[in-house]
mmCIF file of C-alpha atoms in Angstrom:
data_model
loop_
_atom_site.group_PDB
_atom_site.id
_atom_site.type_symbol
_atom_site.label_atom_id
_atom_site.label_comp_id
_atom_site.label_asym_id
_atom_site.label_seq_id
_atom_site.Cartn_x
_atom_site.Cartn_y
_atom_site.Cartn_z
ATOM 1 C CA UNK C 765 33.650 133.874 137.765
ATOM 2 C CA UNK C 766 31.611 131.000 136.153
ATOM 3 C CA UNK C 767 32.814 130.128 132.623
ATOM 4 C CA UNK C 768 29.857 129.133 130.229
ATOM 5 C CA UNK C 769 30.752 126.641 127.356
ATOM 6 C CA UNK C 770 32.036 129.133 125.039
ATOM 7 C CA UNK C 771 34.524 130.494 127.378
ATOM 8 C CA UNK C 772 35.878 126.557 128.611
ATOM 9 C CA UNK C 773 35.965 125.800 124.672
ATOM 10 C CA UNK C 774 38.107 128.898 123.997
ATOM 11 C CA UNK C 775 40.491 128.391 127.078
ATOM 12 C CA UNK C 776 40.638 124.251 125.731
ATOM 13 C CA UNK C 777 41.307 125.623 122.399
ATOM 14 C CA UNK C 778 44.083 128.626 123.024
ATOM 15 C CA UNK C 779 46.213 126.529 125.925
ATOM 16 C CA UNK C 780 47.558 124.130 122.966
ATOM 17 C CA UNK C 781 47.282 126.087 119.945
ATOM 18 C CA UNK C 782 46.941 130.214 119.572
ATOM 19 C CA UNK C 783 46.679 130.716 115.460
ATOM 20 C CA UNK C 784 50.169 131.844 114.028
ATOM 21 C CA UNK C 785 48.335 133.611 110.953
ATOM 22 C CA UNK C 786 47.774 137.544 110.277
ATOM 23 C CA UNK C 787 44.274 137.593 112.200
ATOM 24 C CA UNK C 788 44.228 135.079 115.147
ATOM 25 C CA UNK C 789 41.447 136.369 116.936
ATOM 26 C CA UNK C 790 38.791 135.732 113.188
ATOM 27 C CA UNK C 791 40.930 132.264 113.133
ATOM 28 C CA UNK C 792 39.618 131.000 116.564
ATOM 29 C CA UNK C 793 36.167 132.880 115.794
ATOM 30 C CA UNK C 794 35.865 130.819 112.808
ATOM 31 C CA UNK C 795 36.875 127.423 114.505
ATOM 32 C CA UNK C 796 34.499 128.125 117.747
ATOM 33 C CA UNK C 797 31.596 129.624 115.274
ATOM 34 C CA UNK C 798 31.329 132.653 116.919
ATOM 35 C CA UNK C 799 32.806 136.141 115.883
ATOM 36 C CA UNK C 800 35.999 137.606 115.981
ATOM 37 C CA UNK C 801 34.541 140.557 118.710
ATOM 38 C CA UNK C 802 33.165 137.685 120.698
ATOM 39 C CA UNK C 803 36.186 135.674 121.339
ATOM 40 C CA UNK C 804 38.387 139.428 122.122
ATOM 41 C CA UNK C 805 35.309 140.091 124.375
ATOM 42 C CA UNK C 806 36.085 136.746 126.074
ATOM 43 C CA UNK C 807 39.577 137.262 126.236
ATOM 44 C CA UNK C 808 39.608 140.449 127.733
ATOM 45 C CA UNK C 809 37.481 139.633 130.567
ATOM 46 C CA UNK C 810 39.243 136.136 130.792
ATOM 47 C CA UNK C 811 42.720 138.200 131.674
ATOM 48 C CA UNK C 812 40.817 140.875 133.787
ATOM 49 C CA UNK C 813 39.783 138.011 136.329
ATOM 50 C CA UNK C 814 43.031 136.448 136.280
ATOM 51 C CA UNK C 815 42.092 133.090 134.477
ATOM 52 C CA UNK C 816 44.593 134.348 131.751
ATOM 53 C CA UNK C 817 47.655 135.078 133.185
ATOM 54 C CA UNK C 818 49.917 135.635 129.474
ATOM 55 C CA UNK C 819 48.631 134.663 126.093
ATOM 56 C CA UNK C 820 52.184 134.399 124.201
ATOM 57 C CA UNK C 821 54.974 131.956 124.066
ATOM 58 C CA UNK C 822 56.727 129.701 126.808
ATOM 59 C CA UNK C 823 59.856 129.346 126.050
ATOM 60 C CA UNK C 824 62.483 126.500 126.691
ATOM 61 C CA UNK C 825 64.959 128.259 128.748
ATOM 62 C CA UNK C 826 67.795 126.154 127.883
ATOM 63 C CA UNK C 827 67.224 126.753 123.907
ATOM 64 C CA UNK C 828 67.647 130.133 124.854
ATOM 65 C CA UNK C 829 71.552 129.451 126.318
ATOM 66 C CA UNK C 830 69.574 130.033 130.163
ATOM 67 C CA UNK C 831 70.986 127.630 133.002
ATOM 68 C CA UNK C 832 68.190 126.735 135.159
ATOM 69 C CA UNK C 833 68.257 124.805 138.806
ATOM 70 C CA UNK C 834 65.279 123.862 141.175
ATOM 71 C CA UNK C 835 66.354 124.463 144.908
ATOM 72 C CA UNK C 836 65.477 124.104 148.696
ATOM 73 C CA UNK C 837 66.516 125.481 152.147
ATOM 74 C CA UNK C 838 65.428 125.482 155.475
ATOM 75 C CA UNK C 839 64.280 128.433 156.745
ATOM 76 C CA UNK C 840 63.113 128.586 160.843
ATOM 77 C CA UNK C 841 59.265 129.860 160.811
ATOM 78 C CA UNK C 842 60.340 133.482 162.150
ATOM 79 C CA UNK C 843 62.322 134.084 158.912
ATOM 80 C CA UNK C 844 60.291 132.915 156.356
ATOM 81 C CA UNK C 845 59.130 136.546 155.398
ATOM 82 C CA UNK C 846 62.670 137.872 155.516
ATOM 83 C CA UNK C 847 64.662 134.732 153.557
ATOM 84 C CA UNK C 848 61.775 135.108 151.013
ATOM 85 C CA UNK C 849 62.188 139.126 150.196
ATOM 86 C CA UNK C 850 65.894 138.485 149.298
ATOM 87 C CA UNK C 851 65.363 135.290 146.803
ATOM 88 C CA UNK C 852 62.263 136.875 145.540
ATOM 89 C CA UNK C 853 64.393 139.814 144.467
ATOM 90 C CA UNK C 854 66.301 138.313 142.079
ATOM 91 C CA UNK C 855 64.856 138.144 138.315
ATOM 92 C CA UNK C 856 65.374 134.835 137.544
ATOM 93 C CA UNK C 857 63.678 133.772 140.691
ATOM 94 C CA UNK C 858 60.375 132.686 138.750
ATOM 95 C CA UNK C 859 58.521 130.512 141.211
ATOM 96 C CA UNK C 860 59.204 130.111 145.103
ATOM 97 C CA UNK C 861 56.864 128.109 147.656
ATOM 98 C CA UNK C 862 56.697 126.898 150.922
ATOM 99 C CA UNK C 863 55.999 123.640 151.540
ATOM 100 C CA UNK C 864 55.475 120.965 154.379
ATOM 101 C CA UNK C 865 58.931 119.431 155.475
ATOM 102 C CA UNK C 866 62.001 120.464 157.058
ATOM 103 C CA UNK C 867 63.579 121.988 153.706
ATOM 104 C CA UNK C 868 60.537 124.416 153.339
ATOM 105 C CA UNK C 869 60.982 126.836 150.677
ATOM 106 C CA UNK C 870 61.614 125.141 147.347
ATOM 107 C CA UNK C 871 62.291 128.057 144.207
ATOM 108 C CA UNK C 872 63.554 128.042 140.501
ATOM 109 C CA UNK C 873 66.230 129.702 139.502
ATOM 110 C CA UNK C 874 67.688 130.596 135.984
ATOM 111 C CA UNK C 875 70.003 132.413 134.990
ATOM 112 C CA UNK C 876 71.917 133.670 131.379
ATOM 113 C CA UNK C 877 75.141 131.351 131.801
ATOM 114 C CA UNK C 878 76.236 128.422 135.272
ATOM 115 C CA UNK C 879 78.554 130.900 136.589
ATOM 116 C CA UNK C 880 75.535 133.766 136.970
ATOM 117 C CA UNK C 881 73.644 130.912 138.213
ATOM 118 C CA UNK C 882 76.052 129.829 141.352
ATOM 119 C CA UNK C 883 77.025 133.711 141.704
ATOM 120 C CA UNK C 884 73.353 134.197 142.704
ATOM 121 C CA UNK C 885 73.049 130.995 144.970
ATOM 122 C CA UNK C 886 76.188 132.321 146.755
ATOM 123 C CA UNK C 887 74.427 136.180 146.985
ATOM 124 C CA UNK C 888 71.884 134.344 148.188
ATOM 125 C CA UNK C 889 73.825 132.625 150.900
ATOM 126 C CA UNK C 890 75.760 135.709 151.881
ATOM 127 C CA UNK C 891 72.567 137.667 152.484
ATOM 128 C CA UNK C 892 70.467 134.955 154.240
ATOM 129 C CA UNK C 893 72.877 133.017 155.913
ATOM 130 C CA UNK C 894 71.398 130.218 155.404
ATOM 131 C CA UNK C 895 74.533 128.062 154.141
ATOM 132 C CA UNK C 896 72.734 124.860 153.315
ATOM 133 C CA UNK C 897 71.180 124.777 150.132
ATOM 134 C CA UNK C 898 69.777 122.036 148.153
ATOM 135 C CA UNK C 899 70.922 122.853 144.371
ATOM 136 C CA UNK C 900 68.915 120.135 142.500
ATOM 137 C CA UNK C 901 69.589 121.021 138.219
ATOM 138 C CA UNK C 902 67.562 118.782 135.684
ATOM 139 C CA UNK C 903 69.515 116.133 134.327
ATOM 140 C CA UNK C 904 66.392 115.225 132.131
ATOM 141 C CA UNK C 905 62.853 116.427 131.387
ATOM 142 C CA UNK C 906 60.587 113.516 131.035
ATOM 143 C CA UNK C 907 57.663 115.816 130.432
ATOM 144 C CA UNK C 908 56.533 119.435 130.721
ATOM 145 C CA UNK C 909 52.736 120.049 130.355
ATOM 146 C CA UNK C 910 51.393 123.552 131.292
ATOM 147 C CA UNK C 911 47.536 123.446 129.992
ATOM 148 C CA UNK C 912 44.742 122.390 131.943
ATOM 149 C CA UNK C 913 41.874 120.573 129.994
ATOM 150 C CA UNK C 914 38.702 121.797 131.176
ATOM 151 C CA UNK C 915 35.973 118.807 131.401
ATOM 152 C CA UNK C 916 32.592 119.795 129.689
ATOM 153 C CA UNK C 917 34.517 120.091 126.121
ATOM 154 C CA UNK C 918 33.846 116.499 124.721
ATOM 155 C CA UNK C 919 36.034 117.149 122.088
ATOM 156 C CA UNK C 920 39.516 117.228 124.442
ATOM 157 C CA UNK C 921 40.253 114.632 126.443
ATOM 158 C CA UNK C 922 39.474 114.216 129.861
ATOM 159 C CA UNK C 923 41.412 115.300 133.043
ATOM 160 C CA UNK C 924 41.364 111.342 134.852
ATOM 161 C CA UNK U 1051 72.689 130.410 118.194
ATOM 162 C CA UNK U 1052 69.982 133.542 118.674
ATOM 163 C CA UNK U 1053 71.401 136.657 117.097
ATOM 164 C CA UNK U 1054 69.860 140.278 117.805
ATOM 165 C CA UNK U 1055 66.923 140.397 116.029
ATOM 166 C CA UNK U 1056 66.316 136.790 117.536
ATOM 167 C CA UNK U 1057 66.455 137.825 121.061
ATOM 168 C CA UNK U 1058 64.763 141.046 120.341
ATOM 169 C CA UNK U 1059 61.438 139.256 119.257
ATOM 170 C CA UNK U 1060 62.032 137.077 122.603
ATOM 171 C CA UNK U 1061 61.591 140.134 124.260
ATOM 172 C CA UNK U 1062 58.659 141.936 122.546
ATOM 173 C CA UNK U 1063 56.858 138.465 122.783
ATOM 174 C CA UNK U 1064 57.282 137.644 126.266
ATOM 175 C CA UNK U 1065 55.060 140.908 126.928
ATOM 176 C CA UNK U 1066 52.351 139.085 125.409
ATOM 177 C CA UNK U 1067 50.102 138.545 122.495
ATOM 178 C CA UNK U 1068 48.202 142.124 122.323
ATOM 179 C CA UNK U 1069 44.451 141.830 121.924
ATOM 180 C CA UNK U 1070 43.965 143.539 118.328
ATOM 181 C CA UNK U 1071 43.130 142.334 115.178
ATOM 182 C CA UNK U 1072 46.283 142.195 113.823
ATOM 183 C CA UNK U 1073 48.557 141.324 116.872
ATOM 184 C CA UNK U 1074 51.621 139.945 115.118
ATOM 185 C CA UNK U 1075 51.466 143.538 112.705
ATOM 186 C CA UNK U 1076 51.381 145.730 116.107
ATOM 187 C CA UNK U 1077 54.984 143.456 117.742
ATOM 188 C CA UNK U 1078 56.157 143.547 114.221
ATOM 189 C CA UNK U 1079 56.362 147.164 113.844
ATOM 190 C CA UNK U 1080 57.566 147.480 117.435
ATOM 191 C CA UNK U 1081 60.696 145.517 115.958
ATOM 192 C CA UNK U 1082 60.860 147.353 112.775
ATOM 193 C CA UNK U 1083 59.864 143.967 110.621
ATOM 194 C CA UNK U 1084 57.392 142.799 108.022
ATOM 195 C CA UNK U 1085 54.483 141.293 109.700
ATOM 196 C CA UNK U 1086 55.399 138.158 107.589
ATOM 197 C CA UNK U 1087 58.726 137.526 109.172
ATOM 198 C CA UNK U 1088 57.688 137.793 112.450
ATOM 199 C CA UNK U 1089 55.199 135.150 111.451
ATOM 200 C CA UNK U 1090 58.008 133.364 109.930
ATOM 201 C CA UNK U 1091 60.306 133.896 112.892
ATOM 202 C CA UNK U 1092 57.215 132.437 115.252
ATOM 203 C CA UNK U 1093 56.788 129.364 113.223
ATOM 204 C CA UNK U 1094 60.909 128.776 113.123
ATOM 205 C CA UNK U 1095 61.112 129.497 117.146
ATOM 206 C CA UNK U 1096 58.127 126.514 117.387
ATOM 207 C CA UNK U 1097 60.077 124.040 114.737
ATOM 208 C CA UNK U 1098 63.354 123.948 116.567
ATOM 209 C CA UNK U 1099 61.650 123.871 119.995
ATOM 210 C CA UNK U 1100 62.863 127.500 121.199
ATOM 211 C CA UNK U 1101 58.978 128.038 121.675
ATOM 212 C CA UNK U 1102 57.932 125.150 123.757
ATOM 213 C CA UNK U 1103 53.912 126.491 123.523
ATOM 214 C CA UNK U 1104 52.326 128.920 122.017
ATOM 215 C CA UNK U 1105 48.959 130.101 123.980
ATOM 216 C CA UNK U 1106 47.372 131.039 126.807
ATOM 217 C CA UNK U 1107 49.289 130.487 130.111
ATOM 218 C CA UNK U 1108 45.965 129.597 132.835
ATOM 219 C CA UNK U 1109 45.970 129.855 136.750
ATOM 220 C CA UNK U 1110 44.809 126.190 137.175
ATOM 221 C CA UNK U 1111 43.877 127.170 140.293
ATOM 222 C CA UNK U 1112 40.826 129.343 138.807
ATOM 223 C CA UNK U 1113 40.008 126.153 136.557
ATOM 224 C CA UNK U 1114 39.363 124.163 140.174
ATOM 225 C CA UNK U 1115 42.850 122.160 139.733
ATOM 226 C CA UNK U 1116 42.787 123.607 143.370
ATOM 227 C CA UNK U 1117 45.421 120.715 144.961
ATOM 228 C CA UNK U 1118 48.981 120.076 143.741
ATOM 229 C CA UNK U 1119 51.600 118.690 145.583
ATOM 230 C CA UNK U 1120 55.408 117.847 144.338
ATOM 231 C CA UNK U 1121 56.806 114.109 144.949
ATOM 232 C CA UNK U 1122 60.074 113.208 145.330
ATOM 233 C CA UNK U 1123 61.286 109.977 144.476
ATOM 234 C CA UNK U 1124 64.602 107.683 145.017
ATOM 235 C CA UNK U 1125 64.914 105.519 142.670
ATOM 236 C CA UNK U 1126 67.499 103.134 141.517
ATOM 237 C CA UNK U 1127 69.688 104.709 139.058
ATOM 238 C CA UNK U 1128 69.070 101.503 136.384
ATOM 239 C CA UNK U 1129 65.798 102.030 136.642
ATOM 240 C CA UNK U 1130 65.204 105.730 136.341
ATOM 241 C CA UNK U 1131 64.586 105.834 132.558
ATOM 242 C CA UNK U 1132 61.862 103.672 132.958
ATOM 243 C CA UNK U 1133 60.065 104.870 136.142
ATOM 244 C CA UNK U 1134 60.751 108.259 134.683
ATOM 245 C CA UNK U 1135 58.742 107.523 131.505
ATOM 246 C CA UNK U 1136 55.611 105.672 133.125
ATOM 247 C CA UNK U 1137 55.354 108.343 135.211
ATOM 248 C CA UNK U 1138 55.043 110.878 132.841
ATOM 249 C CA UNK U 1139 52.710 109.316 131.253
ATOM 250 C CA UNK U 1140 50.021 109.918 133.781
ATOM 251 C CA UNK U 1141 47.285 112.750 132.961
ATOM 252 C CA UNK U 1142 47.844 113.417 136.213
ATOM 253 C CA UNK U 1143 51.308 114.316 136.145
ATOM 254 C CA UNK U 1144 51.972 117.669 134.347
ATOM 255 C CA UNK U 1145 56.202 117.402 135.414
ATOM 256 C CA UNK U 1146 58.542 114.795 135.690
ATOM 257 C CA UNK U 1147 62.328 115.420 136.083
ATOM 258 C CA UNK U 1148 65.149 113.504 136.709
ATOM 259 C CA UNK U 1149 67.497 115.740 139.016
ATOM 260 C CA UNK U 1150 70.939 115.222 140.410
ATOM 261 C CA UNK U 1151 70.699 114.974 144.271
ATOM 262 C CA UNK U 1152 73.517 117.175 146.145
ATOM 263 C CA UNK U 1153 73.701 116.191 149.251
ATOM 264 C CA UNK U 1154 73.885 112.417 150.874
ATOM 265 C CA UNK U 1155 70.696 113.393 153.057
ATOM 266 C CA UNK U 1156 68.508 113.813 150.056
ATOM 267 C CA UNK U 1157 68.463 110.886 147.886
ATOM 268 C CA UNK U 1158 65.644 111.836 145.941
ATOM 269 C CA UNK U 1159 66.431 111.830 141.813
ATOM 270 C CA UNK U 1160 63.193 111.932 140.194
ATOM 271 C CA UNK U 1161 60.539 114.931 140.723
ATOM 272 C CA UNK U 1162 57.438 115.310 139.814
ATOM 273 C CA UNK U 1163 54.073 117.301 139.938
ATOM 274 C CA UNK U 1164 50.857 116.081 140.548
ATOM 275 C CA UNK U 1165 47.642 118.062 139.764
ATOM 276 C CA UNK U 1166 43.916 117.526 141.327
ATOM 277 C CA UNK U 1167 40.815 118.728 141.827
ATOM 278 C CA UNK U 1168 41.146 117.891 145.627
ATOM 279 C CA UNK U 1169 43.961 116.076 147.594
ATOM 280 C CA UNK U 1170 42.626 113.065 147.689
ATOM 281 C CA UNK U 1171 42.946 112.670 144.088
ATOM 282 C CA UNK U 1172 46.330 114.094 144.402
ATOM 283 C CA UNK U 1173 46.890 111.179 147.468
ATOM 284 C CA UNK U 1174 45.254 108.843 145.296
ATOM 285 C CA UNK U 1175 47.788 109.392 142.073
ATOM 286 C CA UNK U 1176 50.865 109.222 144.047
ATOM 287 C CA UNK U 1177 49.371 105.754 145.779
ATOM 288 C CA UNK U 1178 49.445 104.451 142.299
ATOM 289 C CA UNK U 1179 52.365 105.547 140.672
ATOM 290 C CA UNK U 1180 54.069 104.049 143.734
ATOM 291 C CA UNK U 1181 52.805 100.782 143.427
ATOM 292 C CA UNK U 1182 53.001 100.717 139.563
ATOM 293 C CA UNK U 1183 56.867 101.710 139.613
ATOM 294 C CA UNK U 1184 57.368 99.496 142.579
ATOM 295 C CA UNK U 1185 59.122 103.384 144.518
ATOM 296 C CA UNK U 1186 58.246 103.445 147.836
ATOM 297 C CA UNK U 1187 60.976 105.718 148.742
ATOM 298 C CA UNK U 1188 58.813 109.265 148.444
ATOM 299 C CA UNK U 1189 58.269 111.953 150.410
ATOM 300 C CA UNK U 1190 54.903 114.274 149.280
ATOM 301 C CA UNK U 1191 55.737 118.350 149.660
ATOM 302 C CA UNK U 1192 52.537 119.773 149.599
ATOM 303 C CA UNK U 1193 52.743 123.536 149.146
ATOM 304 C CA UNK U 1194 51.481 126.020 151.644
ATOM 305 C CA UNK U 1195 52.263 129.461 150.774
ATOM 306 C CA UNK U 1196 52.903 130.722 146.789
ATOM 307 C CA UNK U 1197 55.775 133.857 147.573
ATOM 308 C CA UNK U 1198 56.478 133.753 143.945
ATOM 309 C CA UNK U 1199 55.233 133.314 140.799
ATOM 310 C CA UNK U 1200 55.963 134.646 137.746
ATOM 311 C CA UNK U 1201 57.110 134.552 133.897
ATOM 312 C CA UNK U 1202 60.822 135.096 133.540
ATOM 313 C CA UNK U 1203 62.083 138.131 131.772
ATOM 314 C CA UNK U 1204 64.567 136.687 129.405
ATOM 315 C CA UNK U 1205 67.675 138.895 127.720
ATOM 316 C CA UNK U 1206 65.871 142.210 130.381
ATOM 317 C CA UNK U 1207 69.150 142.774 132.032
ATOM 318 C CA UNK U 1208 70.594 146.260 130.862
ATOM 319 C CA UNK U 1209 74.015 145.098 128.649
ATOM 320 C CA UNK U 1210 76.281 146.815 131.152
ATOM 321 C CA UNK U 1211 75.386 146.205 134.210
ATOM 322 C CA UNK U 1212 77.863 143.775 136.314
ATOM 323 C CA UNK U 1213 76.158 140.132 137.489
ATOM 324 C CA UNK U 1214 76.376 140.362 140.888
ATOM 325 C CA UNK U 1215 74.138 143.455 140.741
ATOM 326 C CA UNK U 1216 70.961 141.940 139.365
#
């Protein structure tokens, strides 16, 4: 799908700020200078194609009393597929990928208190049996940025 | 602390922002409040940080930030503060965590992602940060397969169901 200005201003504007007010949709309308049927038309098709995937809140997991942990194992080639289906099956597996080096799959995990949080890693361990993990928790965020400037808005800045 | 109603508009929201005129009236009679609280509640959430962002959540992929690739750095515990911060402040970088390694073979303590529109911008990046924070311990995991990715679900587990069974 090609984006035309409109739709690259609207996806600028709504990654840092959707309007908090009664009537969002007229809010950004009024701010892009189009109409508030426009920018739902946009929307829509902007989520059809998959360029939206949520329009909502991201939450701060750890605000919300979640434990959260980044982790790695090393799983031989032949049972990628099966090692995957099991940590994929828990809930508060939210991201899992493979990568290039020896410890190959690399997922998040959260969970609603620590003790949830090693239960899983040990159910995970039990049904794998793969028995070294890599359990790697944040001991500090230096930064978390999620939105994506797109370039031909002069009015945000650049992606260097 | 969140009390019911708290973690009850956690829910409805995480569904998403419906696509009506009045979206905030439509979740706010779901949860049997005023349209105005909700608001209220929204605004509160984004004041003590609970909301981290409110908006649209974009495949970057789709917006040609087609490469990414996660670094892994060891550096010296006095100086991770500092490499921590200047890395972070690169447009490039979109995280940067300091993380606790476990095990003696993996001395890497600071993570972070690096976005581009090919790799060898991402190749590029991670040439300079190393050079400007002096790390030249770092391995680059460049990711090969996505098996997962998705928005987490938070307070969806039914009330009575034992851990071990989710």
């Amino acid at each position: 799908m090609t984006l035309d200005r409109l739709d690259r201003r609207l996806l600028n504007l709504i990654q840092n700020h959707f309007p908090v007010v009664p009537e969002p949709y007229q809010e950004l309308a009024k701010i892009l200078g189009t109409t508030e049927e426009e920018v739902l038309a946009r929307l829509q098709k902007l989520m059809e194609k998959g360029i939206i995937r949520r329009l909502g809140p991201i939450f701060d997991s750890s605000k919300l009393g979640y434990s959260g942990t980044l982790c790695a194992v090393r799983v031989p080639s032949e049972k990628v597929r099966e090692v995957a289906e099991v940590i994929n099956s828990f809930p508060g597996v939210t991201h899992n990928y493979l990568r290039n080096h020896t410890y190959n799959m690399w997922f998040t995990l959260l969970a609603e208190s620590p003790e949830k949080l090693q239960a899983v890693l040990e159910e995970i361990k039990e049904r794998t049996g793969i028995t070294d993990i890599l359990n790697l928790p944040a001991q500090k965020v230096f930064k978390i940025r999620v939105n994506f400037p797109l370039e031909d808005d002069r009015s945000v800045g650049r992606f260097r | 602390m969140l009390d019911d109603l708290d973690k009850e508009i956690v829910q409805v929201l995480q569904e998403g922002i419906p696509l009506v005129k009045r979206p905030y009236f439509v979740l706010a009679q779901r949860l049997g409040i005023s349209e105005e609280k909700l608001l209220a509640k929204i605004q509160d959430f984004l004041a003590q940080g609970i909301i981290r962002r409110f908006g649209a959540v974009v495949c970057h992929r789709d917006l040609g930030y087609t490469a990414n690739v996660m670094v892994v750095w060891a550096v010296p515990e006095e100086r991770l503060e500092e490499v921590g911060q200047l890395m972070a402040g690169f447009d490039q970088v979109s995280h940067c965590y300091q993380r606790s390694p476990s095990l003696p073979e993996w001395p890497y303590n600071l993570y972070t992602m690096i976005h581009g529109r090919t790799p060898e911008e991402c190749y590029r990046a991670v040439k300079a940060l190393s050079q400007l924070s002096g790390v030249t311990d770092y391995q680059m995991l460049f990711s090969v397969e996505e098996l997962k990715k998705t928005s987490m679900k938070y307070f969806s587990e039914p009330p009575f169901h034992h851990a071990s069974h989710w």
